[in-house]
Coordinates of C-alpha atoms and ligand atoms in Angstrom, one line a residue:
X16 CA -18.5 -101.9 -20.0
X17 CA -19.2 -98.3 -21.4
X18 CA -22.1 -97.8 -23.3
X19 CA -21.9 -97.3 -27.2
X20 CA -22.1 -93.6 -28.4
X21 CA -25.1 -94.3 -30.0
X22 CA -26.7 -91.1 -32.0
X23 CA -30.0 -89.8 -32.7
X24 CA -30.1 -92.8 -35.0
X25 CA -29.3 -96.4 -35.8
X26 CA -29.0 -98.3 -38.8
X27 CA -30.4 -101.9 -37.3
X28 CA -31.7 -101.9 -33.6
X29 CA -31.8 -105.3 -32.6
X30 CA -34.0 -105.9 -29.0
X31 CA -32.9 -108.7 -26.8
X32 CA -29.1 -110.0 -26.6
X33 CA -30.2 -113.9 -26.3
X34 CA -28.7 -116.5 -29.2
X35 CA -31.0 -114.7 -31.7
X36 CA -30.2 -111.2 -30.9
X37 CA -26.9 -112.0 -30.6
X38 CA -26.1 -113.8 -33.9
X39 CA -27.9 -110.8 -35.6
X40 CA -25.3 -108.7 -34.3
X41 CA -22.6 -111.2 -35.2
X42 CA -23.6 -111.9 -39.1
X43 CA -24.5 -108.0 -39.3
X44 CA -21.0 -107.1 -38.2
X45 CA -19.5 -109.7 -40.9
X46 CA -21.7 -108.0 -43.2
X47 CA -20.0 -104.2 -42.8
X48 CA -23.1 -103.2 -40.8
X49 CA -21.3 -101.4 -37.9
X50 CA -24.2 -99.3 -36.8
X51 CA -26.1 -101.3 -35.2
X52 CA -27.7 -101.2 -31.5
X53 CA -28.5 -104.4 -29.1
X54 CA -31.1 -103.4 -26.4
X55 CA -31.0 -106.0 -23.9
X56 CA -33.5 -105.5 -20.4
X57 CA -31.3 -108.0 -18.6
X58 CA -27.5 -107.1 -16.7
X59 CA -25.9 -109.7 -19.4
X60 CA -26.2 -111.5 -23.0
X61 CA -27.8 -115.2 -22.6
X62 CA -31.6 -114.3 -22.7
X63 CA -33.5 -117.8 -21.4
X64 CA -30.0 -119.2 -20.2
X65 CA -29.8 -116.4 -18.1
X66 CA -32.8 -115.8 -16.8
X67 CA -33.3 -119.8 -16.5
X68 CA -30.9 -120.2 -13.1
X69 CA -33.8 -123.0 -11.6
X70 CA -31.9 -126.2 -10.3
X71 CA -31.4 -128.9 -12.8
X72 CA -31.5 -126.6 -16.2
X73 CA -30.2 -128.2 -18.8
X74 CA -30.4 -128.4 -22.1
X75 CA -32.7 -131.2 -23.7
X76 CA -31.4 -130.8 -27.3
X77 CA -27.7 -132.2 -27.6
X78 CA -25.2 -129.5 -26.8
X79 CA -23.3 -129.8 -30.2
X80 CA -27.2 -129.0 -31.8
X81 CA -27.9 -126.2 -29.1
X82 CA -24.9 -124.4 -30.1
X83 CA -24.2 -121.6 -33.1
X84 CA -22.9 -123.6 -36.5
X85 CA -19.7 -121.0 -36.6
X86 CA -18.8 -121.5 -33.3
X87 CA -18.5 -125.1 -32.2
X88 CA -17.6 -125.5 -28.8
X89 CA -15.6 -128.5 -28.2
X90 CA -15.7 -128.6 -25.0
X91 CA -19.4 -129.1 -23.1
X92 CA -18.9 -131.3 -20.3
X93 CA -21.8 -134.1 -21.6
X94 CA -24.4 -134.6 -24.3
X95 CA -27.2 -132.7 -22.6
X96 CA -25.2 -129.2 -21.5
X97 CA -26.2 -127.7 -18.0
X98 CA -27.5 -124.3 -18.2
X99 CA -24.8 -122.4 -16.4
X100 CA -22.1 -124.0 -19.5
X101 CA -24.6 -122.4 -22.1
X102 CA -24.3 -119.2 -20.8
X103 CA -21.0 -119.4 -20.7
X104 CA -21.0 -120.6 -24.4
X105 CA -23.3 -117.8 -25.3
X106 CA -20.8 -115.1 -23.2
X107 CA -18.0 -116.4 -24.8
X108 CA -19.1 -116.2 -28.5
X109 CA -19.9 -112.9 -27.5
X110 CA -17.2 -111.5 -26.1
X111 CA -15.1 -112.9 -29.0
X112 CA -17.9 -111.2 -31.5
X113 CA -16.3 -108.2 -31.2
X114 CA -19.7 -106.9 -31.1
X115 CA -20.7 -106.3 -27.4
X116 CA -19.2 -102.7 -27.7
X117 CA -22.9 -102.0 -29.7
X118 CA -24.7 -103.5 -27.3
X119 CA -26.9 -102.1 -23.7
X120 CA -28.0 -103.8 -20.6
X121 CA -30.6 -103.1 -18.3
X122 CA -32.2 -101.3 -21.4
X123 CA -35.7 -101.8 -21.8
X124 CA -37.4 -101.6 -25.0
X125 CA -40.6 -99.6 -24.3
X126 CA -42.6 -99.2 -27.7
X127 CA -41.6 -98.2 -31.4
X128 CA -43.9 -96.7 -34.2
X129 CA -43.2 -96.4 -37.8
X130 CA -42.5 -93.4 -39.3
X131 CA -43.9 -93.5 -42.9
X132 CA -43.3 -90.0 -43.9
X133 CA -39.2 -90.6 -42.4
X134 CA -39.4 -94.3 -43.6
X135 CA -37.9 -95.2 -39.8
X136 CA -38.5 -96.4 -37.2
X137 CA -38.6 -94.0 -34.0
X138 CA -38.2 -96.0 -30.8
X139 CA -38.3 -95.5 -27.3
X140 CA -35.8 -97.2 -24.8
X141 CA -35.1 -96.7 -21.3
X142 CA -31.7 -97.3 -19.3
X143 CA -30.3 -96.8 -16.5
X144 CA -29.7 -92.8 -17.7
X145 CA -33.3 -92.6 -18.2
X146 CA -35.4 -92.4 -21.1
X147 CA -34.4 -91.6 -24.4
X148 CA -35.9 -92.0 -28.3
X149 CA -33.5 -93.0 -31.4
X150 CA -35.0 -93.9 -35.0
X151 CA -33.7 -97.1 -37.1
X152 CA -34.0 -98.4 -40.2
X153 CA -34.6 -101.8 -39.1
X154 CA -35.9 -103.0 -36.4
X155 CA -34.8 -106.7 -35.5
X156 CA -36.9 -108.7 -32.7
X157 CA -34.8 -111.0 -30.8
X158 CA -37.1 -110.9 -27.7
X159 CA -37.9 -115.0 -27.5
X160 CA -40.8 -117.2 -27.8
X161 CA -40.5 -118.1 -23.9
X162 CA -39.2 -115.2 -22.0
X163 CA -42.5 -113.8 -20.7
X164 CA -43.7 -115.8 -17.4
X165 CA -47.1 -116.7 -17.3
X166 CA -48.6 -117.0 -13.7
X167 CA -51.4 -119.6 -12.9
X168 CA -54.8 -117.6 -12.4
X169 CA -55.3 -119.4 -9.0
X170 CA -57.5 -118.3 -6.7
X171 CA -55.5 -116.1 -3.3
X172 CA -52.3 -116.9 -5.2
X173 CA -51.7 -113.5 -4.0
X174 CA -52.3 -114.4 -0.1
X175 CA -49.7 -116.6 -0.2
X176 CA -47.3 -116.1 2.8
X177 CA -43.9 -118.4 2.1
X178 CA -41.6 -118.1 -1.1
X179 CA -43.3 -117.8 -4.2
X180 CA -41.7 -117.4 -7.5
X181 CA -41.8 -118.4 -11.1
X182 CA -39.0 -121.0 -12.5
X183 CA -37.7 -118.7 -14.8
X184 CA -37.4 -116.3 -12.1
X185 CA -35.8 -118.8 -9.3
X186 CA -35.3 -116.8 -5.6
X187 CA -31.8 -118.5 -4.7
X188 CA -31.8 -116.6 -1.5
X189 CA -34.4 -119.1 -0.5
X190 CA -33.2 -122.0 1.4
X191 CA -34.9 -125.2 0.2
X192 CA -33.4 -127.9 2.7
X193 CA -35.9 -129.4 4.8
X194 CA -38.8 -127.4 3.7
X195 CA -42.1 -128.1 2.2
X196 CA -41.6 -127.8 -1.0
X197 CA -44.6 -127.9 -4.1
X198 CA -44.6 -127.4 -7.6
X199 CA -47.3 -126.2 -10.1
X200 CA -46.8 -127.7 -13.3
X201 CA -45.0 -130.8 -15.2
X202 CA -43.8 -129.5 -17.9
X203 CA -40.4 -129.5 -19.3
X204 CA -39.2 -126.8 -17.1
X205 CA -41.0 -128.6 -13.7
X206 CA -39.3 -132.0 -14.3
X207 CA -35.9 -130.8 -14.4
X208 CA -36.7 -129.3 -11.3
X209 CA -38.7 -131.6 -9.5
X210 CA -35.9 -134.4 -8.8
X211 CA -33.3 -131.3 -7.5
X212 CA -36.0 -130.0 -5.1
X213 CA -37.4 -134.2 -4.1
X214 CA -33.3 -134.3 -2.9
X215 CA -33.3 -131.7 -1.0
X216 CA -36.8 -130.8 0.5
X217 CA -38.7 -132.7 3.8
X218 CA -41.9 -133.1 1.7
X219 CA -42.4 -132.2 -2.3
X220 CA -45.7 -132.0 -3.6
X221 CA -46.0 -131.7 -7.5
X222 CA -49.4 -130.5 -8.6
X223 CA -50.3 -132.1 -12.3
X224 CA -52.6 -131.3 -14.6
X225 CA -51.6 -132.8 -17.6
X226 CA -49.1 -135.8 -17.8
X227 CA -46.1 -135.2 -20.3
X228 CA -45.0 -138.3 -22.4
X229 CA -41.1 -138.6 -21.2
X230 CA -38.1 -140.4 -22.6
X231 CA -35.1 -141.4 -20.7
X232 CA -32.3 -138.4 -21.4
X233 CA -29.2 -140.9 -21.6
X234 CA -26.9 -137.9 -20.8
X235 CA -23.3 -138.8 -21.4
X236 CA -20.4 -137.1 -19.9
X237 CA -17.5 -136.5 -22.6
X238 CA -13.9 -138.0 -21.6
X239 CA -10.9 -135.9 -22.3
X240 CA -9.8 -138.1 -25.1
X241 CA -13.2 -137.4 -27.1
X242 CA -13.1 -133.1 -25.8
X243 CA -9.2 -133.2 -27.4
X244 CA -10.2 -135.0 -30.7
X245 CA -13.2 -132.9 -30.9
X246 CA -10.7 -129.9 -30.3
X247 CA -8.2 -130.8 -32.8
X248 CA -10.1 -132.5 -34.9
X249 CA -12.8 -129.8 -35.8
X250 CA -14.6 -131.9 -39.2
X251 CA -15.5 -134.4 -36.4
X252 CA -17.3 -132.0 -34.5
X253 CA -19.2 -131.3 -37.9
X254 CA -19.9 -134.7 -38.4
X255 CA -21.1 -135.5 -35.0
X256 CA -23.7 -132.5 -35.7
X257 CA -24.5 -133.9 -38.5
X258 CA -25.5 -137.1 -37.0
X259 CA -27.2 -135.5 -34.0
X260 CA -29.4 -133.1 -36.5
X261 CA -30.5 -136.1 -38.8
X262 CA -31.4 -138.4 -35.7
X263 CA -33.4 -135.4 -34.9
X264 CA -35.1 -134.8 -37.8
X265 CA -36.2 -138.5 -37.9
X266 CA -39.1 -137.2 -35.7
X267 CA -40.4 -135.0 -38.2
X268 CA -42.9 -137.4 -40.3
X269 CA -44.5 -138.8 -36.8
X270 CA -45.0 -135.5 -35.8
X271 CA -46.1 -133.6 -38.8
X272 CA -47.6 -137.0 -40.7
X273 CA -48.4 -139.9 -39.2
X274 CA -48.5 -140.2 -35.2
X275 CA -47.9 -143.7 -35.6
X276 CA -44.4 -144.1 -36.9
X277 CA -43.4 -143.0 -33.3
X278 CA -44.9 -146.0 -31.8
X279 CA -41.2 -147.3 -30.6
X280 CA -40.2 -143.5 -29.1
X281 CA -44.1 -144.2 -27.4
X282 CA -42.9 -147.7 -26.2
X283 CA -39.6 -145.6 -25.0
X284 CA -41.4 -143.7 -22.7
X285 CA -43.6 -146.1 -21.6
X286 CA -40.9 -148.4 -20.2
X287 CA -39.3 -145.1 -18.8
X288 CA -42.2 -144.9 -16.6
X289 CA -42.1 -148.9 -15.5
X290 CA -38.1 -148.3 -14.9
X291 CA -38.7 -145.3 -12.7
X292 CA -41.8 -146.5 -10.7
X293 CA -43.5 -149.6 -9.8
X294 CA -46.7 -148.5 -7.5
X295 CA -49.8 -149.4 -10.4
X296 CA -51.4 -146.5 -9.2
X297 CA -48.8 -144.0 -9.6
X298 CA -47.8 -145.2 -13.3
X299 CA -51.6 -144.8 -14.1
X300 CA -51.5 -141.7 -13.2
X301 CA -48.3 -140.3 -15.2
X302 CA -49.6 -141.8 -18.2
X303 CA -50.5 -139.4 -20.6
X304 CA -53.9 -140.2 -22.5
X305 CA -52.7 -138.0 -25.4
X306 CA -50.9 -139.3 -28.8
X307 CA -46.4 -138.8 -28.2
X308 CA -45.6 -135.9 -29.4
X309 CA -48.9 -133.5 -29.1
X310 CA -47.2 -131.8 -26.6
X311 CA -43.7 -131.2 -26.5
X312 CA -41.8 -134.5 -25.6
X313 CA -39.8 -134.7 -22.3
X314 CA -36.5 -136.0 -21.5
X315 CA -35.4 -137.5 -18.7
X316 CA -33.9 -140.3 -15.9
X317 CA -34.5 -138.8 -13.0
X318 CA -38.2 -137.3 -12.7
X319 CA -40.4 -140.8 -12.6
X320 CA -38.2 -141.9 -9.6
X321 CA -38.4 -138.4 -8.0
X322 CA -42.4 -138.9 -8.0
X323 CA -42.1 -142.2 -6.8
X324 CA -39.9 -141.1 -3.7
X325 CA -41.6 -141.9 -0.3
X326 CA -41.1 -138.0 0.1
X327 CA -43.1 -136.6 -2.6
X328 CA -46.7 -136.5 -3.8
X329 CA -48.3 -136.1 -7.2
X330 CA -51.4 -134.6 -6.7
X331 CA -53.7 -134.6 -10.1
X332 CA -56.8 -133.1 -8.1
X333 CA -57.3 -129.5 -9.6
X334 CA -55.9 -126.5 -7.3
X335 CA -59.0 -124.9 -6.1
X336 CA -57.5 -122.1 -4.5
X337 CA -54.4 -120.9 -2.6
X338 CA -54.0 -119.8 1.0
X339 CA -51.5 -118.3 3.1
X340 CA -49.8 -121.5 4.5
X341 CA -50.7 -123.7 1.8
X342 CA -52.8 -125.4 -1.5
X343 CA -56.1 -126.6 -1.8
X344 CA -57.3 -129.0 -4.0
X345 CA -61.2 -129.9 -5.2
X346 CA -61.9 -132.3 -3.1
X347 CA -61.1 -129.6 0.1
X348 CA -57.8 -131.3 1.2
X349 CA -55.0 -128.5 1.7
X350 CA -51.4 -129.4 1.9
X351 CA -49.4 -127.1 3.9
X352 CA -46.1 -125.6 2.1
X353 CA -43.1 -123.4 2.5
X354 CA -41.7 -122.4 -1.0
X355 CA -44.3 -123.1 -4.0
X356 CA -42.8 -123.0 -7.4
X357 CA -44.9 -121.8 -10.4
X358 CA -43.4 -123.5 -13.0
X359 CA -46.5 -123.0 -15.3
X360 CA -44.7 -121.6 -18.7
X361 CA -45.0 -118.6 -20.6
X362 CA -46.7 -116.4 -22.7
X363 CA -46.2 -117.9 -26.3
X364 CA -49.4 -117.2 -28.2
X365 CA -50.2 -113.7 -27.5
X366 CA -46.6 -111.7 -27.1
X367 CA -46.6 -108.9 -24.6
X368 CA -43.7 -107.3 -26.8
X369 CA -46.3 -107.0 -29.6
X370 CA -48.2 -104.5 -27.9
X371 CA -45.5 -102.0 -28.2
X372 CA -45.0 -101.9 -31.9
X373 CA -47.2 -99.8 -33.7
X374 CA -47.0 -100.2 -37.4
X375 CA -48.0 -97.8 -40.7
X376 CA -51.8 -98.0 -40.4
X377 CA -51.4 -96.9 -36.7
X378 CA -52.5 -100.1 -34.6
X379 CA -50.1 -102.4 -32.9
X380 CA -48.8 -105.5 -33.9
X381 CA -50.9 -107.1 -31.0
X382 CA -54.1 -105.7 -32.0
X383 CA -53.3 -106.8 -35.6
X384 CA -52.7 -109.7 -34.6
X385 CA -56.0 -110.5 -31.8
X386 CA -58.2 -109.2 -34.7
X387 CA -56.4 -111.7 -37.7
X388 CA -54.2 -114.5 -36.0
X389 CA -50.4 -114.5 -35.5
X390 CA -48.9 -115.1 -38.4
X391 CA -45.7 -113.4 -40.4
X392 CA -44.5 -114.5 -43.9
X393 CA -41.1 -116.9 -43.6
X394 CA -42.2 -116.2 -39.6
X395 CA -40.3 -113.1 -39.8
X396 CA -42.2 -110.2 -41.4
X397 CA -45.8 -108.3 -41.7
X398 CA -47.6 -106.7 -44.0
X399 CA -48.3 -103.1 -42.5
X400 CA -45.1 -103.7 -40.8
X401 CA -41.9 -102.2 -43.0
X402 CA -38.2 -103.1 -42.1
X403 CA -39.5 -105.1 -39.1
X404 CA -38.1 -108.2 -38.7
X405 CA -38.8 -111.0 -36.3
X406 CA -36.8 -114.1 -34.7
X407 CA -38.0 -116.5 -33.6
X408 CA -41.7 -115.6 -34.9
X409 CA -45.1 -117.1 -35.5
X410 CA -44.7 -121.0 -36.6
X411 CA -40.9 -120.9 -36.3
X412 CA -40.8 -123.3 -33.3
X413 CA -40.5 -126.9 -33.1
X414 CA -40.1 -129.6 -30.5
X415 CA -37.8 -131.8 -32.1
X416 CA -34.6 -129.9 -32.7
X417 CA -32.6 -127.0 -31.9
X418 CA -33.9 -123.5 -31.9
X419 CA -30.6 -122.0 -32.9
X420 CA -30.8 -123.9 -36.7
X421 CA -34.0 -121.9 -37.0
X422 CA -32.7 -118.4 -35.8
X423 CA -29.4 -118.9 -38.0
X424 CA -31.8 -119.4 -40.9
X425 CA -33.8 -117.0 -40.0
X426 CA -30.6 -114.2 -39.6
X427 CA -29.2 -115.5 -43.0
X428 CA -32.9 -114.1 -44.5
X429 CA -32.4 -111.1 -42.4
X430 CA -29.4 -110.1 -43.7
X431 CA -30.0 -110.9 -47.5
X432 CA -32.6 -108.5 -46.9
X433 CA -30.8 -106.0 -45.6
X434 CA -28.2 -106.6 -48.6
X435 CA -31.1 -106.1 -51.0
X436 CA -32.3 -102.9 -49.8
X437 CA -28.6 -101.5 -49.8
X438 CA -27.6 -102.8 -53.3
X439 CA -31.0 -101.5 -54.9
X440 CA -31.4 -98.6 -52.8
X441 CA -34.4 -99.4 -51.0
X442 CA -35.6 -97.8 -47.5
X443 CA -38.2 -100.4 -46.7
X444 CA -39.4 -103.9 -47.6
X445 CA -42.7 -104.8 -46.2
X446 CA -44.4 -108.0 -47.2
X447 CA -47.9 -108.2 -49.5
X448 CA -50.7 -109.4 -47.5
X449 CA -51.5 -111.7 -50.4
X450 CA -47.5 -113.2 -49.9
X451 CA -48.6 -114.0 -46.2
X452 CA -52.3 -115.3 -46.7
X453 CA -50.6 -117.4 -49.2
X454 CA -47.7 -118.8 -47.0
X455 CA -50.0 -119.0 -44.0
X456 CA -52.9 -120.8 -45.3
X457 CA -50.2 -123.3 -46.8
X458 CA -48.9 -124.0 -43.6
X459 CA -52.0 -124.3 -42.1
X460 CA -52.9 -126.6 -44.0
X461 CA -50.4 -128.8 -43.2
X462 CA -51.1 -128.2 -39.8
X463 CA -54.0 -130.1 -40.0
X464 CA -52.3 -133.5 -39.9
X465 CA -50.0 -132.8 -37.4
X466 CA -50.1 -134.5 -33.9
X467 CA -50.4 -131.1 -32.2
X468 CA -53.6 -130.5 -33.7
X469 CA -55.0 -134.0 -34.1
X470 CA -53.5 -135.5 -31.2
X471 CA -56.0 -135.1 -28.5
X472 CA -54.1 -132.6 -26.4
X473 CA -54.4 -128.8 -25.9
X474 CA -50.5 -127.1 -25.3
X475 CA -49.0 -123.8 -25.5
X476 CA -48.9 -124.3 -29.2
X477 CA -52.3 -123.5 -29.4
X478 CA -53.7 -120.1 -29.8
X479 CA -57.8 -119.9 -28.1
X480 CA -59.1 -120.8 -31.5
X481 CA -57.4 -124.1 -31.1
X482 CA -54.9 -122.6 -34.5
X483 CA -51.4 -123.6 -34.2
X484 CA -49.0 -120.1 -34.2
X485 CA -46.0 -121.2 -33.1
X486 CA -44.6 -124.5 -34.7
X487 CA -43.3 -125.5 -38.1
X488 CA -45.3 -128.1 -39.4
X489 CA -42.2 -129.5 -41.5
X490 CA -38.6 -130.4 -41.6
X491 CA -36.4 -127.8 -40.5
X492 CA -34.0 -128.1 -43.8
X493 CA -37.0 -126.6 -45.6
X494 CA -37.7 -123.9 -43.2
X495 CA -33.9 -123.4 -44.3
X496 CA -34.1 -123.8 -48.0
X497 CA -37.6 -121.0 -47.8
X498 CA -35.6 -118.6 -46.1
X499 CA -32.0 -118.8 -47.7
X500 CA -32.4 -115.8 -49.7
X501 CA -34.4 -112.9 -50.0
X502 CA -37.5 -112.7 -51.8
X503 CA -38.5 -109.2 -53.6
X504 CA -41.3 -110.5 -55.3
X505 CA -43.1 -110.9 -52.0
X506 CA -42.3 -107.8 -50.8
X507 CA -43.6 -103.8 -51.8
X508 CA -40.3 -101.9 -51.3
X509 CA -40.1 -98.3 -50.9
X510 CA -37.1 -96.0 -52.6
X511 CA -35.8 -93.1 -50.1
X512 CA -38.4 -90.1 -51.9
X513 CA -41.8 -90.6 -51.3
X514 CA -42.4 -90.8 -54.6
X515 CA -43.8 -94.3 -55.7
X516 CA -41.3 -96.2 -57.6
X517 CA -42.0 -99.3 -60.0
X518 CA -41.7 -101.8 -57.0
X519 CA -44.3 -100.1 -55.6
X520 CA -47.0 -101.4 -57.7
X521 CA -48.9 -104.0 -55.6
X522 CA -48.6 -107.3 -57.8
Ligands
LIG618 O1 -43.8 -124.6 -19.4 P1 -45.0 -125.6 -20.1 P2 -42.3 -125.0 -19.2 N1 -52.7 -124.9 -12.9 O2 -45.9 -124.6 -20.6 C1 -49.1 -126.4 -16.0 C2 -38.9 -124.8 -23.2 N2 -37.9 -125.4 -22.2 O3 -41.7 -123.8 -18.5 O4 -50.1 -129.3 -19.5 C3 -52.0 -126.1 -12.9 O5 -44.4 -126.6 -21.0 C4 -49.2 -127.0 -17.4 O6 -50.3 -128.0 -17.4 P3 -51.0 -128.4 -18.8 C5 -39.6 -125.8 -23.9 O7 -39.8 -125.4 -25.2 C6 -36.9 -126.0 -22.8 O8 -42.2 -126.3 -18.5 O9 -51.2 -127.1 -19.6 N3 -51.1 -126.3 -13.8 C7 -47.9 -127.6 -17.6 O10 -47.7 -128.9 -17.0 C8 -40.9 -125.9 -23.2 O11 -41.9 -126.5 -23.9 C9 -36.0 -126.6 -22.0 O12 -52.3 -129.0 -18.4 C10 -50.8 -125.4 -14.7 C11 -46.9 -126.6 -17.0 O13 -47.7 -125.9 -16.0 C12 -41.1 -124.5 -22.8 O14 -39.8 -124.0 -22.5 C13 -36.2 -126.7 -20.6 C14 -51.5 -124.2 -14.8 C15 -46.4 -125.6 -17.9 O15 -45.5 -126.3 -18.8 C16 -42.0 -124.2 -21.6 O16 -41.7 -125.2 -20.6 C17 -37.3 -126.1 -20.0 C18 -52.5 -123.9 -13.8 N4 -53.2 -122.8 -13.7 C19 -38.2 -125.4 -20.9 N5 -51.1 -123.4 -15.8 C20 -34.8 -127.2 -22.6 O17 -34.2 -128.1 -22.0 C21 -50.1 -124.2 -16.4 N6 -50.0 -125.4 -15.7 C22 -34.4 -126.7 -24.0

């Protein structure tokens, strides 16, 4: 593809081309707003779905969910989509955008500063022409909650002599078969792993520190009857949606209320763990000692009986250290391996994109952040921050649904913003600290009876204070209804002159 002709400046740059970046571009594009530019560090659109190529990906929301509401794709293979089909999806919506000719691959986003004196943003990229600066009016994060890996702090990790590599970053030139095979982690990336490698490898050891509660995943491949109806029929697609999101949001009160009303889901997963494995021993073992739900809830058929293959090992002793042939645990044993697999998560509660974006006071949106707690108003926008916005930001996530419902409400706040500031002639909109103290402290407030922080678990959700930064502690429809349209009063705006206007005066 040839690169965009892209001038000294932009009106929107958008960073990452994953489903938030890339329905930014979309709805901007229906909007009029041509002059736009996607910086994406990857060869291709897709984000996690492309750089999530581990065996066994798969989606664990249903694919009709996990898919953009204005382009409905009739035709995924099952209920639970494979990873490879959602990055097809995702290319296809793209291509048909119309909007790829804006975009750039293997473009890093290196830092950005704003310009208070320009009212813009001056930002530095770097391609495979080298490095170059542009300014923008906007500047759109689509970078993702879960793209940074985080490796284990392991003692001689680094003296390690087989295949090592991070499941988002899966080495397919490595032959698995026959080899000994072990796994850091069981979380929801590890157990979609775990039975493809138990199939394949001579011995699979899965090192566990915490166990996840998991419910069977009752995938379901669609027949060519149901694709064609679904095809021609598009209001049954709606429906379908419909009934997927509400079954969905049927977690919400046990999550965000009372843990109890998900004693049944609990019940579930325990008789998950009875179908998959019958050695007493083992089940005690995978049985979390945590309330369902405090971390994020699993899915799947296949994992228990992977575990309970005579070829695999689920060792809960803690990983001393690492050696060159192999891991040893605290009571001294060490298991020899081939290929170890660090499938140990990612960076969610301190963002290494953060530390690149220095805002009007001169300090970076990370050290902002370490010094006060991550937190943005709506989860999208910071005081000391103008015409930033972010997707998929602070308390936006959840574990229930889909992510794409929250970055298509999040884009449609996004753009009445950026309809605002055209039709009253405003260069910036930055929120007032008191708008954010008052929407955070809300929220966490409501945190406070959620399983995540009452249910007797620590998880990724959790920032070293123990605060919650990264999930919505209510239903997602009112996550949509807070951010369906723009909200001046919240904001200081900022007319082209640098002389003050009305809007100026702080509330
Ligand atoms: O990462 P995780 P993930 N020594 O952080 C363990 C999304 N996702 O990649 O629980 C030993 O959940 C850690 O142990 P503990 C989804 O939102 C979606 O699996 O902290 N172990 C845990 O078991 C998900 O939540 C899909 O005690 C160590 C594991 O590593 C998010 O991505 C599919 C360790 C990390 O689990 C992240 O999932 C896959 C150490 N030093 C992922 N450090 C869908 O289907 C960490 N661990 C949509």
């Amino acid at each position: 593809m040839t690169p965009p002709e892209v001038g000294e400046h932009v009106d929107h740059l958008i960073v990452g081309a994953g489903f938030a970046g890339l329905c930014a571009a979309i709805k901007l594009q229906e909007d009029g707003e041509r002059d736009f530019l996607v910086v994406e560090k990857g060869p291709d659109v897709g984000g996690t779905w492309r750089d999530n190529t581990y065996p066994g990906a798969a989606c664990d929301v249903p694919s009709q969910l996990y898919s953009f509401s204005f382009a409905p794709n009739p035709e995924w293979s099952s209920s639970y989509s494979p990873g490879p089909e959602i990055q097809d999806y995702i290319r296809g919506v793209a291509a048909r955008s119309g909007t790829l000719d804006r975009f750039v691959f293997d473009t890093t986003f290196d830092d950005a500063s704003w310009d208070g004196a320009a009212g813009r943003w001056t930002v530095r990229i770097t391609g495979p022409g080298g490095s170059r600066t542009l300014t923008a009016t906007t500047l759109i994060l689509g970078a993702g909650g879960l793209s940074e890996p985080r490796l284990p702090d392991i003692e001689g990790i680094g003296t390690f002599g087989g295949a090592l590599f991070h499941s988002s970053r899966w080495d397919h030139s490595v032959d698995l078969t026959g080899k000994r095979i072990a796994v850091i982690g069981t979380g929801a990336s590890a157990i979609q792993i775990v039975p493809e490698l138990q199939a394949v490898a001579s011995h699979l050891d899965v090192y566990q520190r915490t166990a996840p509660w998991v419910i069977p995943r009752n995938d379901r491949t669609y027949g060519a009857l149901e694709r064609r109806l679904l095809r021609t029929v598009p209001a049954l697609g709606r429906l379908y949606r419909t009934g997927i999101y509400w079954a969905h949001e049927g977690y919400v009160p046990a999550f965000t209320i009372e843990p109890k009303i998900a004693a049944p889901a609990k019940k579930t997963a325990i008789a998950n763990i009875h179908r998959g494995i019958t050695d007493p021993a083992l089940r005690e073992k995978v049985t979390p000692y945590f309330e369902f739900g405090c971390k994020r809830v699993l899915r799947s058929n296949t994992y228990y009986p992977a575990l309970a293959a005579d070829s695999t090992e689920l060792v809960t002793d803690p990983i001393a250290r690492i050696t060159e042939t192999g891991v040893v645990t605290a009571d001294g044993v060490e298991r020899p391996v081939d290929v170890l697999v660090v499938a140990t998560g990612f960076y969610t509660t301190e963002l290494p994109v953060t530390d690149h974006i220095t805002g009007s006071e001169g300090r970076t949106l990370g050290a902002v952040w370490r010094e006060r707690g991550m937190a943005a108003y709506k989860g999208t926008t910071v005081p000391g921050f103008p015409n930033l916005f972010m997707l998929v930001g602070p308390n936006t996530g959840q574990g229930h649904t889909s992510m794409v419902f929250i970055i298509e409400s999040q884009v449609a706040y996004v753009r009445d913003a950026i309809r605002t500031m055209r039709s009253r002639g405003w260069a910036s909109v930055e929120p007032r600290p008191q708008a954010l103290r008052r929407w955070n402290s809300d929220l966490q407030r409501r945190m406070r009876r959620t399983v995540w922080t009452r249910g007797g678990c620590s998880s990724w959700y959790l920032d070293e204070h123990g605060r919650n930064t990264t999930l919505w502690p209510k239903s997602t429809i009112t996550f949509r209804r807070q951010l369906a349209a723009f909200d001046p009063d919240a904001y200081d705006v900022r007319r082209p002159t640098t002389t003050p206007s009305r809007e100026d005066v702080p509330a």
